[in-house]
Coordinates of C-alpha atoms and ligand atoms in Angstrom, one line a residue:
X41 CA 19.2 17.1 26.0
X42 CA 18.2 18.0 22.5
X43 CA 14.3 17.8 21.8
X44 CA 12.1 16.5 24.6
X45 CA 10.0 13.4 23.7
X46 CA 6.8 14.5 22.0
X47 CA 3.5 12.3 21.3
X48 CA 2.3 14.2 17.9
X49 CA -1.7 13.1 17.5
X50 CA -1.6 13.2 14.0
X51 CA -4.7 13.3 11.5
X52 CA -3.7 10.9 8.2
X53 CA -6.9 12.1 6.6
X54 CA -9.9 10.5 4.6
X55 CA -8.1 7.8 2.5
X56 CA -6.2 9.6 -0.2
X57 CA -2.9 9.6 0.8
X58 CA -2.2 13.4 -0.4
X59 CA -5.3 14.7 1.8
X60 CA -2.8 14.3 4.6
X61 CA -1.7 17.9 5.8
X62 CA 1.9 19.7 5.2
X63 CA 2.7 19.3 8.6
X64 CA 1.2 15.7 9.0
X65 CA 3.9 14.7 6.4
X66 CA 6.7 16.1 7.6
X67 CA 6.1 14.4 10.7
X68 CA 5.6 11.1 9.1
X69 CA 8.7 11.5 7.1
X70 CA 10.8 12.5 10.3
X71 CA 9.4 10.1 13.8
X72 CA 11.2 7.4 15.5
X73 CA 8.0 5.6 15.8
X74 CA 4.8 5.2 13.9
X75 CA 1.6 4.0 16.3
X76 CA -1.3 3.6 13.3
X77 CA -4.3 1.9 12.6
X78 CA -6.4 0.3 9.8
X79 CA -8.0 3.7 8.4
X80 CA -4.9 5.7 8.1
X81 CA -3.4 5.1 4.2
X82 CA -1.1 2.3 3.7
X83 CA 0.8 4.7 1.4
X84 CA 1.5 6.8 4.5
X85 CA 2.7 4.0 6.9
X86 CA 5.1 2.8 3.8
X87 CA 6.6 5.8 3.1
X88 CA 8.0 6.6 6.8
X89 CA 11.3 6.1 7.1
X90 CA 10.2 5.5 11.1
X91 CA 12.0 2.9 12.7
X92 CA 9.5 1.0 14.1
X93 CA 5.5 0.8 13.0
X94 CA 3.4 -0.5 15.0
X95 CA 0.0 -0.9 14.4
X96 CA -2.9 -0.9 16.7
X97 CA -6.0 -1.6 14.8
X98 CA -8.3 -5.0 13.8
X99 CA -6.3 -7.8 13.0
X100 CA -7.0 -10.7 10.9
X101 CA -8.0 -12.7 13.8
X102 CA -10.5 -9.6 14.7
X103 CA -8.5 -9.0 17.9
X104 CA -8.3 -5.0 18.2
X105 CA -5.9 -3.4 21.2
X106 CA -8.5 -1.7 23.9
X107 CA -8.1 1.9 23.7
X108 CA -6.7 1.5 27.5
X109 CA -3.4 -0.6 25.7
X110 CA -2.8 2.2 23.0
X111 CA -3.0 5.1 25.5
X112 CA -0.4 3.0 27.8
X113 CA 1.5 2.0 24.7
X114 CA 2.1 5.9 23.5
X115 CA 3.2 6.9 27.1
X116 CA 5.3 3.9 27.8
X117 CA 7.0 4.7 24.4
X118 CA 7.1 8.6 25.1
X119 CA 8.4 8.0 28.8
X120 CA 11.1 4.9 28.7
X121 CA 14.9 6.0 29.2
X122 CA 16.2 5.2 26.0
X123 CA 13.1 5.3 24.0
X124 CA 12.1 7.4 20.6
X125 CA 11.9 11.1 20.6
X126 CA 9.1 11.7 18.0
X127 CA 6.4 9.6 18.5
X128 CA 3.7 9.9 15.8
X129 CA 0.2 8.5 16.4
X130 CA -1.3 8.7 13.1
X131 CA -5.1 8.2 13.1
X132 CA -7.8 8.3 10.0
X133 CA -9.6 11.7 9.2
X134 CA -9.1 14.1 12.5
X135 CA -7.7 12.8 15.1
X136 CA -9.9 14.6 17.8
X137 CA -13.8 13.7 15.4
X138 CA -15.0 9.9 16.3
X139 CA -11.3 9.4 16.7
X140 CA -10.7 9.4 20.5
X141 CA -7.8 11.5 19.8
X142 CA -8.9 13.6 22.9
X143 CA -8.5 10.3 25.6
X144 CA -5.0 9.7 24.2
X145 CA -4.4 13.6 24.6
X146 CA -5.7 13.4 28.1
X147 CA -3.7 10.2 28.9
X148 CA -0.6 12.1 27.6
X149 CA -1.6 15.1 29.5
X150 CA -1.6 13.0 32.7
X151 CA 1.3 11.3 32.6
X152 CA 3.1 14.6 31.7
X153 CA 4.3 14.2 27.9
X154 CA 4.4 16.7 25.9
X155 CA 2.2 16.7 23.1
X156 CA 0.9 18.1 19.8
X157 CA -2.3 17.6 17.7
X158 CA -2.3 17.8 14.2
X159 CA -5.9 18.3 12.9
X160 CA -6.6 16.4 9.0
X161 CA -9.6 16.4 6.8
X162 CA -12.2 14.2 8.3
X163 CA -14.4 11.7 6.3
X164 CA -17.4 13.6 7.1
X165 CA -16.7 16.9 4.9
X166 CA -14.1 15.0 2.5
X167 CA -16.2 11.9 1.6
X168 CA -19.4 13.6 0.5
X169 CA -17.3 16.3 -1.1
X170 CA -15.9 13.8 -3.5
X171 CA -18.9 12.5 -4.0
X172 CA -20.3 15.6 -5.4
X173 CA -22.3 17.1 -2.0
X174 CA -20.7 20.1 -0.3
X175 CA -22.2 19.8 3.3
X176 CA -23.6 23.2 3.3
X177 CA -24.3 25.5 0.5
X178 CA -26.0 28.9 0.6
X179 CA -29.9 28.6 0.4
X180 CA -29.8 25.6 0.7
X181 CA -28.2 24.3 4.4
X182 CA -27.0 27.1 7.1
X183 CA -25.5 24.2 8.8
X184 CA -24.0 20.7 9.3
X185 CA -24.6 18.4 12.3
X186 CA -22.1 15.5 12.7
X187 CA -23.4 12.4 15.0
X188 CA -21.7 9.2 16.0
X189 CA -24.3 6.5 14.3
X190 CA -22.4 3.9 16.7
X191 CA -25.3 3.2 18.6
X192 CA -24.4 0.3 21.2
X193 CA -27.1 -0.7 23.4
X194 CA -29.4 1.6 24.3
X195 CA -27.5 4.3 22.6
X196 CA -30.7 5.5 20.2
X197 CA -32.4 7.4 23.1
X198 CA -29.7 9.2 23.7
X199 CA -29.5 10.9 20.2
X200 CA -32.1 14.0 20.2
X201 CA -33.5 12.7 17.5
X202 CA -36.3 15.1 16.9
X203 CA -33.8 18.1 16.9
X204 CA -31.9 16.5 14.6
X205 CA -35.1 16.0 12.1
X206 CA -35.9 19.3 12.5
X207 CA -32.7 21.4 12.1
X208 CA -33.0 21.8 8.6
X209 CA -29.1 21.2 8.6
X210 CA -27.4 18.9 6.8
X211 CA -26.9 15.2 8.8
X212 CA -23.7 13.4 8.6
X213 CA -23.5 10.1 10.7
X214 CA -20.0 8.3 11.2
X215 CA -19.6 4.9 12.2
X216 CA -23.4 4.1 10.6
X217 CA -23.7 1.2 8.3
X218 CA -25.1 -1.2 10.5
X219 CA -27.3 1.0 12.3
X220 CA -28.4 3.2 9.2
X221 CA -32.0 1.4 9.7
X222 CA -32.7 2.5 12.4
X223 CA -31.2 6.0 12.0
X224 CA -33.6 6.7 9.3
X225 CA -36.2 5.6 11.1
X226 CA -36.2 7.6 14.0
X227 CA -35.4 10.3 12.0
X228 CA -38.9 10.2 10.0
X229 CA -40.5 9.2 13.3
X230 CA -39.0 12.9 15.0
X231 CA -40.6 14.6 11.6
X232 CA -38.1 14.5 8.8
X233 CA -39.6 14.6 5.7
X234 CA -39.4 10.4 4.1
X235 CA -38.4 12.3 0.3
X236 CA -35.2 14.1 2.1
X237 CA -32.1 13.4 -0.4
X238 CA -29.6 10.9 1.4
X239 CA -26.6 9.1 0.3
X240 CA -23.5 6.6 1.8
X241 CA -20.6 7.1 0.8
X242 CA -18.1 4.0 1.3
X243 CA -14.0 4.2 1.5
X244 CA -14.4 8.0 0.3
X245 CA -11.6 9.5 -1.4
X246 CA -9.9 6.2 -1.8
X247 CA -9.9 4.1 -5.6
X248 CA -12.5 2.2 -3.7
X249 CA -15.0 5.5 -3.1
X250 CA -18.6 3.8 -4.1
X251 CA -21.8 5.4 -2.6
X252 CA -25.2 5.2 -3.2
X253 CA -28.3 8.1 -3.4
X254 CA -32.0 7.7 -2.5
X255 CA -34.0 9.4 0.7
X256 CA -34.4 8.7 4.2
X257 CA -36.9 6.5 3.5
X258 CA -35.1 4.5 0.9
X259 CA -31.8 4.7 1.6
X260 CA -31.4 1.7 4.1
X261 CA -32.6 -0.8 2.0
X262 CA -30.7 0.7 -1.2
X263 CA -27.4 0.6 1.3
X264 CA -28.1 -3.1 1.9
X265 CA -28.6 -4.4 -1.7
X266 CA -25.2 -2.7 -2.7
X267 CA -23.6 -4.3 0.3
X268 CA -22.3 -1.0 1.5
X269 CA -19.9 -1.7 4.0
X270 CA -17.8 0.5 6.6
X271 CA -15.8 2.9 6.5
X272 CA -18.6 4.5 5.1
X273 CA -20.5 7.8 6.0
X274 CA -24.3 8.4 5.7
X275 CA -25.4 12.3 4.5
X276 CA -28.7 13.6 4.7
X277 CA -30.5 16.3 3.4
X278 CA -30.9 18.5 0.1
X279 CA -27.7 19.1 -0.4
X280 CA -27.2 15.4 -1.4
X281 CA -29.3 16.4 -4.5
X282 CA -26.3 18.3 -6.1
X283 CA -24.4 15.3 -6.5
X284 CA -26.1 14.6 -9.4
X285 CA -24.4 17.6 -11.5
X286 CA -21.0 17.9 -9.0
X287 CA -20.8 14.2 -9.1
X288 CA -18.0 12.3 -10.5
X289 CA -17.9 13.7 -14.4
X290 CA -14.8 11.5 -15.4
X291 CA -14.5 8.1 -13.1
X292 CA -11.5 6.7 -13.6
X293 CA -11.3 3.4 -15.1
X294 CA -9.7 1.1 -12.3
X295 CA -11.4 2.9 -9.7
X296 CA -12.0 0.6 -6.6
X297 CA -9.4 -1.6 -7.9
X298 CA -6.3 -2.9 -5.0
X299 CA -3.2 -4.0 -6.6
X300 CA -0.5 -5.3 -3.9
X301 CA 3.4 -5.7 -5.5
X302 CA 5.5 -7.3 -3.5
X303 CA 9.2 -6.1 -3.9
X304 CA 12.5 -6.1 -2.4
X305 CA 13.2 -3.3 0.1
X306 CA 15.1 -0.4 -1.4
X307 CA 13.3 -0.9 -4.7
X308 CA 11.3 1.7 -5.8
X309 CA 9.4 2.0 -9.3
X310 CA 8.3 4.9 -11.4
X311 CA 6.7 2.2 -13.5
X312 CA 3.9 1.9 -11.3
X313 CA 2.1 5.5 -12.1
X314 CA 0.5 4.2 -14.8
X315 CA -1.9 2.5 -12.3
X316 CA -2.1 5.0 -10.5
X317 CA -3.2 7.3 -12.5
X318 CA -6.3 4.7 -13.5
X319 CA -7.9 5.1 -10.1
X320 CA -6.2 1.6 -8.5
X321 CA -4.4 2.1 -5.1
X322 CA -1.3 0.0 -5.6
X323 CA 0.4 -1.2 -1.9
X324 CA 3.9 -1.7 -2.4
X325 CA 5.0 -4.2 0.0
X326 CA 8.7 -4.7 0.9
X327 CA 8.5 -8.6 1.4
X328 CA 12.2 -9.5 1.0
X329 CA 15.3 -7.8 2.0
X330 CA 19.0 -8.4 0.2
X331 CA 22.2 -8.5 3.0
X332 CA 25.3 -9.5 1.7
X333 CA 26.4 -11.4 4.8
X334 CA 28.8 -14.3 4.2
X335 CA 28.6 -13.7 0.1
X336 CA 30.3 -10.4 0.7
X337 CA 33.9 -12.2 0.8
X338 CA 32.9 -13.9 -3.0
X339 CA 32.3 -10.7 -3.8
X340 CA 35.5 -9.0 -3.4
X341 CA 37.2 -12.0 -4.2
X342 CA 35.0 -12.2 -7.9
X343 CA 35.8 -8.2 -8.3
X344 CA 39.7 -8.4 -8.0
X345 CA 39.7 -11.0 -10.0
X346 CA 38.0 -9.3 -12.8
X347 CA 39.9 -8.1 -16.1
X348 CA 38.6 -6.1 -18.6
X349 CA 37.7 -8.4 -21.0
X350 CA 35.3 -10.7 -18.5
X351 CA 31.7 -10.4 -19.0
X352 CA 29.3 -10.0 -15.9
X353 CA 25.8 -10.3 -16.3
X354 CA 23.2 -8.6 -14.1
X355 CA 19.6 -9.5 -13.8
X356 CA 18.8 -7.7 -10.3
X357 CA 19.5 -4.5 -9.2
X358 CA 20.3 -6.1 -5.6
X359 CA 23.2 -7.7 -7.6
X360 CA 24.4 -4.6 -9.1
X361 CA 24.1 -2.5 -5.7
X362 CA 26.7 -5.1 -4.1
X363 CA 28.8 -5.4 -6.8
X364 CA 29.0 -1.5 -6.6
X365 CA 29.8 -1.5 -3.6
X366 CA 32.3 -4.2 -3.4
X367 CA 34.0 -3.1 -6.5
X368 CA 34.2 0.7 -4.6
X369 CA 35.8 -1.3 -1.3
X370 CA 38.3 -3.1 -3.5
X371 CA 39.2 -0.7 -6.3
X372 CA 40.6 -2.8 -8.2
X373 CA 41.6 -1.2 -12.4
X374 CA 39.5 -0.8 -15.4
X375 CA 36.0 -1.8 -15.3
X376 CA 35.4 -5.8 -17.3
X377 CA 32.2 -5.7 -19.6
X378 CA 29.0 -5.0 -17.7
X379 CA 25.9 -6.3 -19.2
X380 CA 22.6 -5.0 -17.3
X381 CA 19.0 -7.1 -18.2
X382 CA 17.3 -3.9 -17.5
X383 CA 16.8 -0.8 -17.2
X384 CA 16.8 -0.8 -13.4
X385 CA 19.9 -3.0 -13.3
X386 CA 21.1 -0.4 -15.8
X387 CA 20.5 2.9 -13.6
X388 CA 21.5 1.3 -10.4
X389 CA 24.9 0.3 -12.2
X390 CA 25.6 3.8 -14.1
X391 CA 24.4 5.4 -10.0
X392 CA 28.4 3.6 -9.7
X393 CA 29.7 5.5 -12.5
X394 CA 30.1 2.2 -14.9
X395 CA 29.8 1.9 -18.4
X396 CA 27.3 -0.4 -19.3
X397 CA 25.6 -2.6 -22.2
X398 CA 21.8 -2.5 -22.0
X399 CA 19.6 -2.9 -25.1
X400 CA 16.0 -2.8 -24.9
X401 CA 15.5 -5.2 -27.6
X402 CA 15.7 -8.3 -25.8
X403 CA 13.4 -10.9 -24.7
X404 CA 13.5 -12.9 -21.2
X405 CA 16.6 -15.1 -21.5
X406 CA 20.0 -14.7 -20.0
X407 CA 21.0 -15.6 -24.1
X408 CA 18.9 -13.0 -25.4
X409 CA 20.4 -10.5 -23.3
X410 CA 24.2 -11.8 -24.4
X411 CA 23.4 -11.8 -27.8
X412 CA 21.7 -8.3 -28.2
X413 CA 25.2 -7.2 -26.4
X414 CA 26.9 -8.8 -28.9
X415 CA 28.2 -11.1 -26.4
X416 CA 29.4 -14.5 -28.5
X417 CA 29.5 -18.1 -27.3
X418 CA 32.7 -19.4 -25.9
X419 CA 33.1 -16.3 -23.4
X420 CA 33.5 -16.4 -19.4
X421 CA 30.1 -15.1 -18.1
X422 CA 30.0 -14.0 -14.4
X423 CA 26.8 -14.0 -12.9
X424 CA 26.4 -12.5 -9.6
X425 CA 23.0 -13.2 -7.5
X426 CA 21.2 -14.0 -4.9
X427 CA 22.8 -17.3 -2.9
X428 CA 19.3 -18.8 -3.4
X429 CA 19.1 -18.7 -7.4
X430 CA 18.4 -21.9 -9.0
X431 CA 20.7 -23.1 -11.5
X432 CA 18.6 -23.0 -14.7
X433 CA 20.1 -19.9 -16.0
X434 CA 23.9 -21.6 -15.5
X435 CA 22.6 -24.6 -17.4
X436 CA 21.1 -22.7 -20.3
X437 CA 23.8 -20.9 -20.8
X438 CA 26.3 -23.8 -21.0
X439 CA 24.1 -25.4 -22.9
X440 CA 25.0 -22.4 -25.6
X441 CA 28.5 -22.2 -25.3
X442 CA 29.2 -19.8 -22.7
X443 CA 30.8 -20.5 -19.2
X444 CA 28.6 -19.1 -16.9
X445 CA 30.5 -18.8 -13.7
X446 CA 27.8 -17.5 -11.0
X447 CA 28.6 -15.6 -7.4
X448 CA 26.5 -16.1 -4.7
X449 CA 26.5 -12.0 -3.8
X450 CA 24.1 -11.7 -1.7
X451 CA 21.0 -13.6 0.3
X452 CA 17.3 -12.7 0.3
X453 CA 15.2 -13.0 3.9
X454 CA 11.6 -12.9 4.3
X455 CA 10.7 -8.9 5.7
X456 CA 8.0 -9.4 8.6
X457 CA 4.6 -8.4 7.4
X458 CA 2.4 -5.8 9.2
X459 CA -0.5 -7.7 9.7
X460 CA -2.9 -5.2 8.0
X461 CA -0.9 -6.2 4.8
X462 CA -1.2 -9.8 5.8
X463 CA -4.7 -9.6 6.0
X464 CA -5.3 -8.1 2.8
X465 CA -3.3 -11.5 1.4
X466 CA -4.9 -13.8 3.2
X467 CA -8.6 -12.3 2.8
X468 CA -8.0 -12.2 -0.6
X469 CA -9.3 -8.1 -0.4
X470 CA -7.3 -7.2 -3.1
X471 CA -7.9 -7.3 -7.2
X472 CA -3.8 -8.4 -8.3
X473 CA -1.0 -9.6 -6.4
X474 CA 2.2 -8.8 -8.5
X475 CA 5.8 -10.7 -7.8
X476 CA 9.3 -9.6 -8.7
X477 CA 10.9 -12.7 -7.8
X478 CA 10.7 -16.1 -6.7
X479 CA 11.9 -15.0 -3.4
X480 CA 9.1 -12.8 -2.8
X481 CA 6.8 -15.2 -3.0
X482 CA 8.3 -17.4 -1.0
X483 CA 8.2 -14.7 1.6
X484 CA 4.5 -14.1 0.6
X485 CA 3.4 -17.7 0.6
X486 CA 5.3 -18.0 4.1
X487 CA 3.6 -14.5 5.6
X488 CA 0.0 -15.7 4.1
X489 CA -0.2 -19.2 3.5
X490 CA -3.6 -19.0 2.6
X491 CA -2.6 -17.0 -0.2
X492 CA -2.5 -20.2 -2.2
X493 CA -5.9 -21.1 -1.5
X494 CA -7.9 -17.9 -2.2
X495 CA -10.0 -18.4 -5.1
X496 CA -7.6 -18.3 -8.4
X497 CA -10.7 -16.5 -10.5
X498 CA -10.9 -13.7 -7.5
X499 CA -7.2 -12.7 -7.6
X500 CA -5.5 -12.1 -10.6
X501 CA -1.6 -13.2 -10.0
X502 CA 1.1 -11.5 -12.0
X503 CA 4.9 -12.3 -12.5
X504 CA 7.7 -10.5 -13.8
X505 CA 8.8 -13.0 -15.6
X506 CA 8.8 -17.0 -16.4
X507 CA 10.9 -17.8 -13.6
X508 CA 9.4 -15.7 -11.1
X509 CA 6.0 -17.4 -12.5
X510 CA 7.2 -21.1 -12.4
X511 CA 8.4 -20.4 -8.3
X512 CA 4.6 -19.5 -7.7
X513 CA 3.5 -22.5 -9.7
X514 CA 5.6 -24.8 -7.8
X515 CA 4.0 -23.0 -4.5
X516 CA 0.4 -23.7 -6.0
X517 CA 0.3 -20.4 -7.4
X518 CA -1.0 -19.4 -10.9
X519 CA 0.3 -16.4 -12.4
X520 CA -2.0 -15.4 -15.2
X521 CA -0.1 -12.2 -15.9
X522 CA 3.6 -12.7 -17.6
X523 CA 4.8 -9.5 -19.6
X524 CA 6.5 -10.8 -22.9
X525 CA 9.9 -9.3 -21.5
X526 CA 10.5 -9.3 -17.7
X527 CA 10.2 -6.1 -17.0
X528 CA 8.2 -4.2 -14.0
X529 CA 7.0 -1.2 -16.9
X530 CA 5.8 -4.2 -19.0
X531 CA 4.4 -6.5 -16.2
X532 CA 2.2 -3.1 -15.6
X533 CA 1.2 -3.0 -18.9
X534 CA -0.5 -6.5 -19.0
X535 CA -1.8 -5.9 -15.8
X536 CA -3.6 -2.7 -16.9
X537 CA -4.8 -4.6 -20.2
X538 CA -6.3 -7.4 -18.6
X539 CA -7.8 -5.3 -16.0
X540 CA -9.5 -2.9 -18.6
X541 CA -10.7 -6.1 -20.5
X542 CA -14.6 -6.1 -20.4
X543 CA -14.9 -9.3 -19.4
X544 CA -12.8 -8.6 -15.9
X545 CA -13.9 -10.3 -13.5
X546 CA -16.4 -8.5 -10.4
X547 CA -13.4 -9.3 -7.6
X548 CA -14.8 -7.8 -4.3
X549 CA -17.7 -9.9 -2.9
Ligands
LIG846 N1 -11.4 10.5 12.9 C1 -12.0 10.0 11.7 C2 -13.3 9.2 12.0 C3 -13.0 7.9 12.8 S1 -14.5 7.1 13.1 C4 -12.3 11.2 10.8 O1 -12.2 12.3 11.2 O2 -12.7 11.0 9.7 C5 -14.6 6.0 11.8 C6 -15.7 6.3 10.9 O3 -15.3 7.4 10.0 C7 -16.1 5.2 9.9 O4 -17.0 4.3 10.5 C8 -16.8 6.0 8.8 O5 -18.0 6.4 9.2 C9 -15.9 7.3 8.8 N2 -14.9 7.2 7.8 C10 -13.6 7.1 7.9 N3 -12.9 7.1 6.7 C11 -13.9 7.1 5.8 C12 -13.9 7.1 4.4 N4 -12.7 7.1 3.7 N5 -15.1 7.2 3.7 C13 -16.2 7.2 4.4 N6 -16.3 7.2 5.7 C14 -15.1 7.2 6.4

């Protein structure tokens, strides 16, 4: 029977994908099924290995699943025959604070599937803290209250408004940026002092983390002028006062600052912590998967007929996993000459145990490459790819001399998109959208065509390389960002220059 079917009510924390717990994690790294919504870190959702994701919260459209449809959805998933075993529900903060993790316990409860709750840090406590306030501090506030400030129709007569003045505790409302006005007014009309310190803090604990300080009496119309928007939390009292020395000391540069990349599945790059480390969340988005399919027959066929003195030439690593792997299928004898045009194509071909010609001194060109390997004119080239490659590279290269011979290894499909990452392309809510290749963004254009039309001097564009750059110009696309080699460490670089330029651009509305 193995393990029974478990719902695991999971708390993903305030925004910083590391303020999930130990146990939250593991549970990510280990479901059948991911049930999320639009707080919960995109790191977190990318990272599971779960087979399915499914996610549950506002889409572009504004159309949000009732909380009736989730609580079916979790025990329909938990309770069909041949369904997943470890469903995780992964929710923003704590899943049981403003979350309505209890209803989906109780629903679970009910229908008689097991589950577990896994508390995280909620907004309220991590939010301020990063922003310098710790909710209660000795002397100064014996206590915290948290309130929803989600107050539908009616809803301000139910909050006790005058206890709340007069607690002498610290205030921290959730859900309150459209209401804060009248939050801070019936909170000086129940006999809070107007001078009390009070701050919002938006998208705490993310790159995005901005807040702003004033009192009760100021703070709604501060809130307004610098467009705080949700998720944000509102903190009042005089605790809010020691921001000013536990504040921020070092902001880092690119704070508030979105990059998405969109890659090929099974890609990963170590090249990206660069900007990371300056404060900008970077979404890697799988938009484009590699199968060898048909091309796997011209594969073998290429590698046993291979001798060692042919040349092949590799510009993607998707190219050198499937000539790996055909080459370990057939077996054929010594390796030919393997020339990789960087240092992914490199690592991914020495993971196979090849030898392999790699200098770091070249430029963009399939010649370059040749040349710095020593590679003379008059040789056979082999050139396996992607079955969608154009044929410029072939030309240029016979147009030197060599005889380029290229193998359709493999073909590139468009990934589907979860639509939280689709709306972050077609809102145009993020700083830089990076390529890799002209595939992905084909697949991008295709997921978000209004990608295209999002206001060029809002979204800085970047490409790998001059190829990658001239697919997104044919798509109406224009890539301001080329590195001078095409390399993802380089394309990083620029990016980080331009973005540290003084000039850049104010992105976000
Ligand atoms: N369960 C969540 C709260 C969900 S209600 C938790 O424990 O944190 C959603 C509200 O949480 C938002 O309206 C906002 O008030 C607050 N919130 C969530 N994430 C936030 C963040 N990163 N920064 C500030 N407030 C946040």
């Amino acid at each position: 029977m193995g393990e029974p079917k478990t719902v695991y009510l999971v708390g993903a924390g305030p925004g910083d994908p590391d303020l999930i717990t130990v146990r939250g994690a593991q549970l990510c790294q280990t479901c059948d099924v991911l049930v999320y919504d639009s707080l919960v870190p995109q790191e977190l959702v990318s990272s599971s290995p779960a087979a399915e994701k499914i996610y549950v919260g506002k889409t572009d459209g504004g159309h949000t699943m009732s909380q009736e449809e989730i609580t079916d959805l979790l025990v329909d998933l938990a309770t069909r025959p041949d369904g997943p075993r470890r469903i995780v529900r992964l929710k923003g903060g704590d899943p049981y604070v403003f979350g309505r993790g209890g209803e989906e316990a109780l629903a679970c409860q009910r229908a008689g599937v097991p589950f577990e709750v896994v508390p995280g840090v909620t907004a309220g406590v991590a939010a301020p803290a990063y922003a310098g306030v710790p909710v209660t501090h000795r002397m100064i506030s014996r206590g915290v209250i948290f309130f929803t400030g989600h107050l539908a129709k009616g809803n301000v007569e139910h909050l006790p408004w005058q206890q709340l003045a007069q607690s002498g505790f610290t205030l921290v409302s959730y859900m309150g940026v459209k209401t804060v006005e009248r939050i801070t007014e019936q909170l000086m009309a129940g006999g809070l002092d107007p001078a009390t310190p009070a701050m919002m803090v938006q998208e705490g604990t993310t790159p995005g983390q901005r807040s702003v300080t004033g009192t009760v009496e100021t703070l709604a119309e501060l809130a307004k002028k610098a467009e705080i928007r949700p998720p944000a939390v509102t903190v009042i009292g005089k605790v809010v006062s020691l921001a000013a020395d536990l504040g921020p000391q070092n902001p880092r540069p690119l704070a508030g600052k979105t990059v998405v990349l969109l890659k090929a599945e099974e890609s990963s790059y170590d090249e990206l912590a660069p900007l990371r480390r300056a404060g900008t969340r970077v979404v890697e988005v799988s938009i484009v998967r590699c199968v060898a399919g048909a091309a796997q027959r011209d594969a073998r066929a290429m590698v046993a007929a291979l001798g060692p003195d042919d040349v092949v030439l590799f510009r993607s690593a998707a190219a050198a996993r499937f000539f790996g792997q055909a080459w370990l299928a057939v077996n054929p004898g010594p390796q030919p000459r393997l020339v990789a045009g960087s240092r992914t194509v490199r690592d991914t071909l020495r993971g196979f145990d090849f030898d392999v010609s790699f200098t770091e001194e070249h430029t963009a060109g399939a010649v370059d490459i040749l040349r710095h390997a020593g590679v003379d004119p008059g040789a056979p080239i082999w050139l396996p790819r992607s079955a969608s490659a154009g044929d410029r590279t072939v030309r240029v290269l016979r147009d030197q001399g060599y005889d380029p011979r290229p193998v359709p290894l493999y073909d590139t499909l468009p990934v589907p998109v979860p639509n939280d990452v689709r709306s972050l392309l077609s809102t145009g809510r993020t700083d830089a959208v990076l390529f890799l290749s002209g595939s992905c963004v084909e697949a991008a254009v295709a997921a978000a065509p209004r990608l295209a039309d999002l206001e060029p001097n809002r979204i800085l564009f970047g490409a790998v390389g001059p190829l990658t750059a001239a697919v997104a110009e044919g798509l109406g696309i224009h890539c301001e960002v080329i590195p001078d080699r095409p390399r993802v460490g380089d394309l990083v670089d620029a990016l980080l220059t331009r973005m540290s330029e003084p000039t850049q651009r104010q992105i976000r509305p």
